[in-house]
């Protein structure tokens, strides 16, 4: 029997049914939330059930990522924690570096900093520039220099101009970085400079295999070990035990929100018909709706939205019985993902699925690190 060496991102091992499943994670406060304190209960339930990691997304109302990560760290002892994602351009890089180094020591090494592009129209409304891959690569170098105790002096690069940045000369912090990405170029970037890649919900099988290949290719081209970049698929996991109105919010509502915000990239990644996306966006109800569909739409409105989407667009989920959901998770691993985020469900909603997954769990995963940015086993 193997044992967990402590909360510092170590591996799991226990013969009990609650032994941590390092290859599985969930999004806490998935979607819109009016009650950020729900995170406390969710992460404690997740740890008790054996989920390996909690991922924290950011919405600039009641989901500020640093606050939520600190709360998650305070009430857990083994659960991996990652932002997935925050944006480098919404904070000064020294502030971002400090958030990560603080979380790293607060958690004993359970934290991964996850960055992403964000939503360009929202950044434009904030007076911020559009995030580019060049900026992400540049800021990655800045952060790692600071965490190693170095100084960033007279820097003038894609991420900005910084005369003199430094944290602590005694630092030698090994903090993983992950990238949340959709397109193949971003997946290659993750393979080139990041420790992990988090993909997107509603990926087709082909999109998943293409993204995994792109990440491995990026690592190879950079002279890195392709297996050293951990790839997380993100699978909407909404079983039939969830009430129908909630199932619609977590599937139709969420996909509709994505399609309206950045559907072009998702449609391209999946090889879906862009004309269908154009018709969806041109629909008067879609154009006039205020707020996020997964937060504000009624059941009748969600059923209307579902009729605008092809069945295949909504089929790329884990649904049905717990056994069917578990089989869908295993398929993600078979397609090349190293780990799977069970998206759109709270730990209590995932509770019936986890025993079914344990019964069909592929061999060789018991040593998967609980820090979501570490590769293994």
XYZ file of C-alpha atoms in Angstrom:
377
model
C 0.000 0.000 0.000
C 1.356 3.421 -0.896
C 0.869 6.420 1.345
C 0.466 10.125 0.769
C 3.635 11.984 1.795
C 1.717 15.059 2.889
C -0.167 18.017 1.472
C 2.701 19.242 -0.667
C 1.286 18.000 -3.934
C 2.246 14.390 -3.239
C 0.716 11.253 -4.648
C -2.338 9.504 -3.340
C -2.626 6.055 -1.933
C -5.094 4.295 0.331
C -7.204 1.192 -0.088
C -10.342 3.039 1.027
C -13.101 4.116 -1.330
C -12.179 7.739 -0.609
C -8.581 7.309 -1.788
C -7.794 10.431 -3.825
C -8.331 10.187 -7.554
C -5.486 12.420 -8.672
C -6.605 12.299 -12.288
C -10.019 13.819 -11.556
C -10.861 17.413 -10.744
C -13.869 19.700 -10.637
C -14.661 23.384 -11.011
C -15.775 24.906 -7.752
C -18.601 27.457 -8.082
C -19.029 26.327 -11.687
C -20.644 29.061 -13.757
C -22.379 31.960 -12.044
C -22.521 32.127 -8.247
C -24.275 34.518 -5.875
C -22.774 32.780 -2.849
C -18.986 32.416 -2.957
C -19.035 30.877 0.509
C -20.458 27.735 -1.112
C -16.856 27.045 -2.129
C -15.992 26.107 1.457
C -18.505 23.277 1.516
C -17.679 22.183 -2.034
C -13.937 21.780 -1.543
C -14.398 19.948 1.743
C -16.896 17.579 0.125
C -14.568 17.104 -2.839
C -11.654 16.163 -0.614
C -13.813 13.733 1.374
C -15.065 12.079 -1.827
C -11.552 11.691 -3.192
C -11.522 14.217 -6.016
C -7.927 15.212 -6.694
C -8.131 18.896 -7.598
C -10.347 21.962 -7.448
C -10.187 24.445 -10.311
C -11.173 28.059 -9.749
C -12.514 30.146 -12.605
C -12.866 33.902 -12.380
C -15.814 36.209 -13.002
C -15.353 39.811 -11.968
C -18.306 40.106 -9.632
C -18.281 37.478 -6.873
C -15.580 35.102 -8.146
C -12.220 36.821 -7.627
C -9.728 33.997 -7.983
C -7.115 34.866 -5.352
C -9.722 35.182 -2.606
C -11.351 31.892 -3.552
C -8.035 30.033 -3.759
C -7.065 31.233 -0.297
C -10.380 30.062 1.110
C -9.984 26.656 -0.537
C -6.478 26.313 0.862
C -7.591 27.166 4.387
C -10.175 24.396 4.676
C -8.419 21.525 2.862
C -5.209 19.581 3.403
C -4.634 17.413 0.314
C -6.798 18.833 -2.474
C -4.891 20.330 -5.399
C -5.907 23.907 -6.249
C -5.514 25.811 -9.516
C -6.797 28.948 -11.139
C -8.336 27.999 -14.468
C -8.064 30.625 -15.314
C -7.128 34.131 -14.424
C -5.664 36.637 -16.883
C -2.204 38.122 -16.611
C -3.354 41.524 -17.891
C -5.866 42.189 -15.099
C -3.147 42.390 -12.422
C 0.412 43.669 -12.325
C 2.797 40.704 -12.802
C 4.350 41.307 -9.392
C 0.904 40.972 -7.820
C 0.233 37.783 -9.774
C 3.628 36.399 -8.765
C 2.878 37.200 -5.132
C -0.515 35.488 -5.250
C 1.126 32.330 -6.559
C 4.083 32.317 -4.169
C 1.773 32.955 -1.215
C -0.569 30.154 -2.289
C 2.378 27.838 -2.900
C 3.614 28.169 0.666
C 0.138 28.388 2.189
C -0.791 25.024 0.641
C 2.529 23.263 1.053
C 2.907 22.955 -2.701
C -0.642 22.123 -3.772
C -1.166 25.203 -5.974
C -0.851 25.739 -9.722
C -1.245 29.143 -11.354
C -3.430 28.852 -14.430
C -3.526 31.598 -17.039
C -5.764 32.126 -20.051
C -6.639 34.583 -22.771
C -9.965 35.666 -21.330
C -12.748 37.238 -23.367
C -11.467 39.932 -25.722
C -14.635 42.116 -25.753
C -14.624 42.215 -21.952
C -10.982 43.255 -21.894
C -11.677 45.935 -24.488
C -14.483 47.293 -22.313
C -12.008 47.447 -19.409
C -9.495 49.356 -21.507
C -7.139 46.380 -21.663
C -5.364 45.032 -24.709
C -6.172 41.649 -26.220
C -4.103 38.845 -24.717
C -1.682 37.229 -27.159
C 0.413 34.081 -27.045
C 3.512 36.273 -27.113
C 2.327 38.025 -23.947
C 1.606 34.716 -22.237
C 5.048 33.357 -23.073
C 6.674 36.587 -21.908
C 4.830 36.745 -18.597
C 5.635 33.081 -17.953
C 9.325 33.943 -18.075
C 8.820 36.935 -15.794
C 6.970 34.889 -13.184
C 9.500 32.070 -13.138
C 12.380 34.514 -12.796
C 10.709 36.106 -9.769
C 9.901 32.750 -8.172
C 13.534 31.683 -8.536
C 14.622 34.750 -6.577
C 15.767 36.697 -9.611
C 15.106 40.267 -10.680
C 13.414 41.483 -13.849
C 15.267 44.670 -14.761
C 14.615 47.020 -17.699
C 12.204 44.545 -19.238
C 10.488 45.655 -22.434
C 8.511 42.827 -23.973
C 5.059 41.744 -25.138
C 3.757 41.576 -21.553
C 4.811 45.148 -20.814
C 7.616 47.444 -19.738
C 8.886 46.918 -16.204
C 11.877 48.844 -14.810
C 12.597 46.698 -11.766
C 10.614 43.733 -10.464
C 11.741 41.490 -7.629
C 10.168 39.475 -4.827
C 12.740 37.859 -2.539
C 16.314 36.973 -3.433
C 16.102 33.859 -1.244
C 13.221 32.406 -3.265
C 13.631 29.118 -5.091
C 9.960 28.296 -5.583
C 8.872 25.536 -7.963
C 5.336 26.637 -8.839
C 3.618 24.938 -11.778
C 1.988 26.996 -14.510
C -0.885 25.852 -16.664
C -2.606 27.343 -19.669
C -6.331 27.232 -20.368
C -6.631 27.090 -24.132
C -8.875 26.201 -27.037
C -6.951 26.565 -30.301
C -4.029 24.417 -31.523
C -1.494 27.245 -31.375
C -2.307 27.848 -27.733
C -2.046 24.114 -27.042
C 1.399 24.141 -28.660
C 2.336 27.107 -26.474
C 1.343 25.129 -23.396
C 3.558 22.283 -24.508
C 6.408 24.677 -25.132
C 6.461 26.668 -21.890
C 3.807 25.455 -19.427
C 3.542 22.524 -17.059
C -0.064 21.676 -17.847
C -2.867 22.392 -20.299
C -6.565 22.688 -19.487
C -8.831 22.359 -22.506
C -12.453 23.421 -22.882
C -15.855 21.968 -22.233
C -17.822 20.603 -25.191
C -14.767 19.324 -27.055
C -15.421 16.659 -29.659
C -13.309 13.496 -29.652
C -11.344 14.793 -32.628
C -10.759 18.164 -30.985
C -9.414 16.445 -27.865
C -6.981 14.222 -29.752
C -5.838 17.184 -31.865
C -5.214 19.306 -28.776
C -3.247 16.566 -27.044
C -1.130 16.121 -30.182
C -0.524 19.880 -30.397
C 0.640 20.063 -26.782
C 2.979 17.102 -27.250
C 4.275 18.631 -30.476
C 4.991 21.941 -28.771
C 6.935 20.174 -26.040
C 8.979 18.170 -28.531
C 9.839 21.265 -30.553
C 11.074 22.954 -27.376
C 13.207 19.968 -26.420
C 10.963 19.088 -23.500
C 9.523 15.738 -22.470
C 6.056 15.572 -24.094
C 4.834 13.368 -21.256
C 5.873 16.056 -18.781
C 3.022 18.346 -19.847
C -0.187 17.278 -18.131
C -3.264 17.605 -20.342
C -6.644 18.038 -18.660
C -9.793 17.536 -20.681
C -12.907 19.296 -19.420
C -16.012 17.132 -19.600
C -19.474 18.450 -18.795
C -20.661 15.773 -16.367
C -24.358 16.011 -15.680
C -26.023 12.708 -14.875
C -29.704 11.904 -15.006
C -29.854 12.098 -11.203
C -29.579 15.903 -11.561
C -33.013 17.579 -11.951
C -33.915 18.444 -15.533
C -33.985 22.203 -15.040
C -30.449 22.103 -13.659
C -29.303 19.781 -16.445
C -30.464 22.351 -18.977
C -28.593 25.156 -17.213
C -25.400 23.114 -16.971
C -25.473 21.955 -20.602
C -27.587 24.138 -22.879
C -27.162 27.299 -20.817
C -23.428 26.939 -20.506
C -22.825 26.055 -24.156
C -25.030 28.966 -25.242
C -22.956 31.338 -23.109
C -19.749 30.036 -24.670
C -21.119 30.284 -28.211
C -22.141 33.875 -27.740
C -18.856 34.889 -26.097
C -16.171 33.053 -28.058
C -17.965 30.479 -30.149
C -15.792 31.008 -33.223
C -12.771 29.375 -31.594
C -14.776 26.506 -30.102
C -16.598 25.826 -33.368
C -13.322 25.849 -35.293
C -11.655 23.478 -32.816
C -14.530 21.022 -33.125
C -14.894 21.311 -36.888
C -18.513 22.371 -36.471
C -20.433 24.357 -39.076
C -19.771 28.096 -38.570
C -23.018 28.912 -40.392
C -24.939 27.342 -37.516
C -23.076 29.593 -35.093
C -23.929 32.635 -37.193
C -27.616 31.718 -37.150
C -27.478 31.160 -33.393
C -25.919 34.542 -32.737
C -28.307 36.277 -35.133
C -31.377 34.933 -33.348
C -33.292 37.900 -31.854
C -33.636 36.233 -28.457
C -29.918 35.443 -28.276
C -28.962 38.952 -29.389
C -31.242 40.628 -26.883
C -30.586 38.460 -23.840
C -28.886 40.279 -20.952
C -26.543 38.274 -18.735
C -25.238 34.732 -18.862
C -27.675 32.122 -20.140
C -26.586 29.602 -17.499
C -27.363 32.124 -14.774
C -30.468 33.964 -15.973
C -32.398 31.929 -18.553
C -35.653 30.210 -17.578
C -36.378 26.581 -18.409
C -38.567 27.606 -21.358
C -35.802 29.868 -22.644
C -33.231 27.101 -22.286
C -35.459 24.718 -24.218
C -35.713 27.355 -26.945
C -31.918 27.663 -27.033
C -31.543 23.891 -27.249
C -33.635 23.892 -30.413
C -31.112 26.269 -32.015
C -28.222 23.831 -31.483
C -27.494 20.610 -33.378
C -27.779 17.483 -31.260
C -24.103 16.667 -31.871
C -23.076 19.924 -30.205
C -24.790 18.872 -26.980
C -23.743 15.215 -27.190
C -20.132 15.798 -26.108
C -20.971 15.406 -22.423
C -21.077 12.727 -19.741
C -24.758 12.044 -19.206
C -27.154 9.267 -18.281
C -26.581 6.808 -15.450
C -23.537 6.930 -13.162
C -22.079 4.021 -15.115
C -22.570 5.840 -18.423
C -20.946 8.963 -17.001
C -18.003 6.914 -15.725
C -17.554 5.326 -19.145
C -17.474 8.780 -20.741
C -14.716 9.824 -18.331
C -12.644 6.757 -19.184
C -13.079 7.541 -22.876
C -11.448 10.944 -22.337
C -8.411 9.152 -20.932
C -8.441 6.674 -23.811
C -8.390 9.602 -26.263
C -5.153 10.883 -24.759
C -6.037 13.156 -21.852
C -3.939 12.623 -18.733
C -6.675 13.857 -16.417
C -10.310 14.950 -16.563
C -12.132 17.888 -15.010
C -15.736 16.896 -14.292
C -17.319 20.192 -15.193
C -20.646 21.741 -14.335
C -21.376 19.634 -11.280
C -20.881 20.102 -7.571
C -19.116 17.374 -5.579
C -22.461 16.228 -4.183
C -23.772 15.888 -7.739
C -20.665 13.891 -8.650
C -20.970 11.600 -5.618
C -23.040 8.896 -7.388
C -20.608 8.842 -10.323
C -17.336 8.396 -8.440
C -17.977 4.825 -7.192
C -18.926 3.841 -10.743
C -15.696 5.389 -11.991
C -13.609 3.611 -9.365
C -15.026 0.319 -10.655
C -13.688 0.987 -14.172
C -10.693 3.178 -13.353
C -7.794 2.421 -15.710
C -4.737 0.827 -14.165
C -1.626 2.860 -13.510
C -3.225 6.062 -12.230
C -2.790 5.576 -8.486
C 0.351 7.698 -8.385
C -1.072 10.738 -10.158
C 0.029 13.913 -8.317
C -2.699 15.855 -6.576
C -1.192 19.172 -7.648
C -2.907 19.616 -11.034
C 0.178 21.145 -12.621
C 2.466 18.226 -11.836
C 2.793 15.343 -14.278
C 2.883 11.667 -13.414
C 2.502 9.077 -12.140
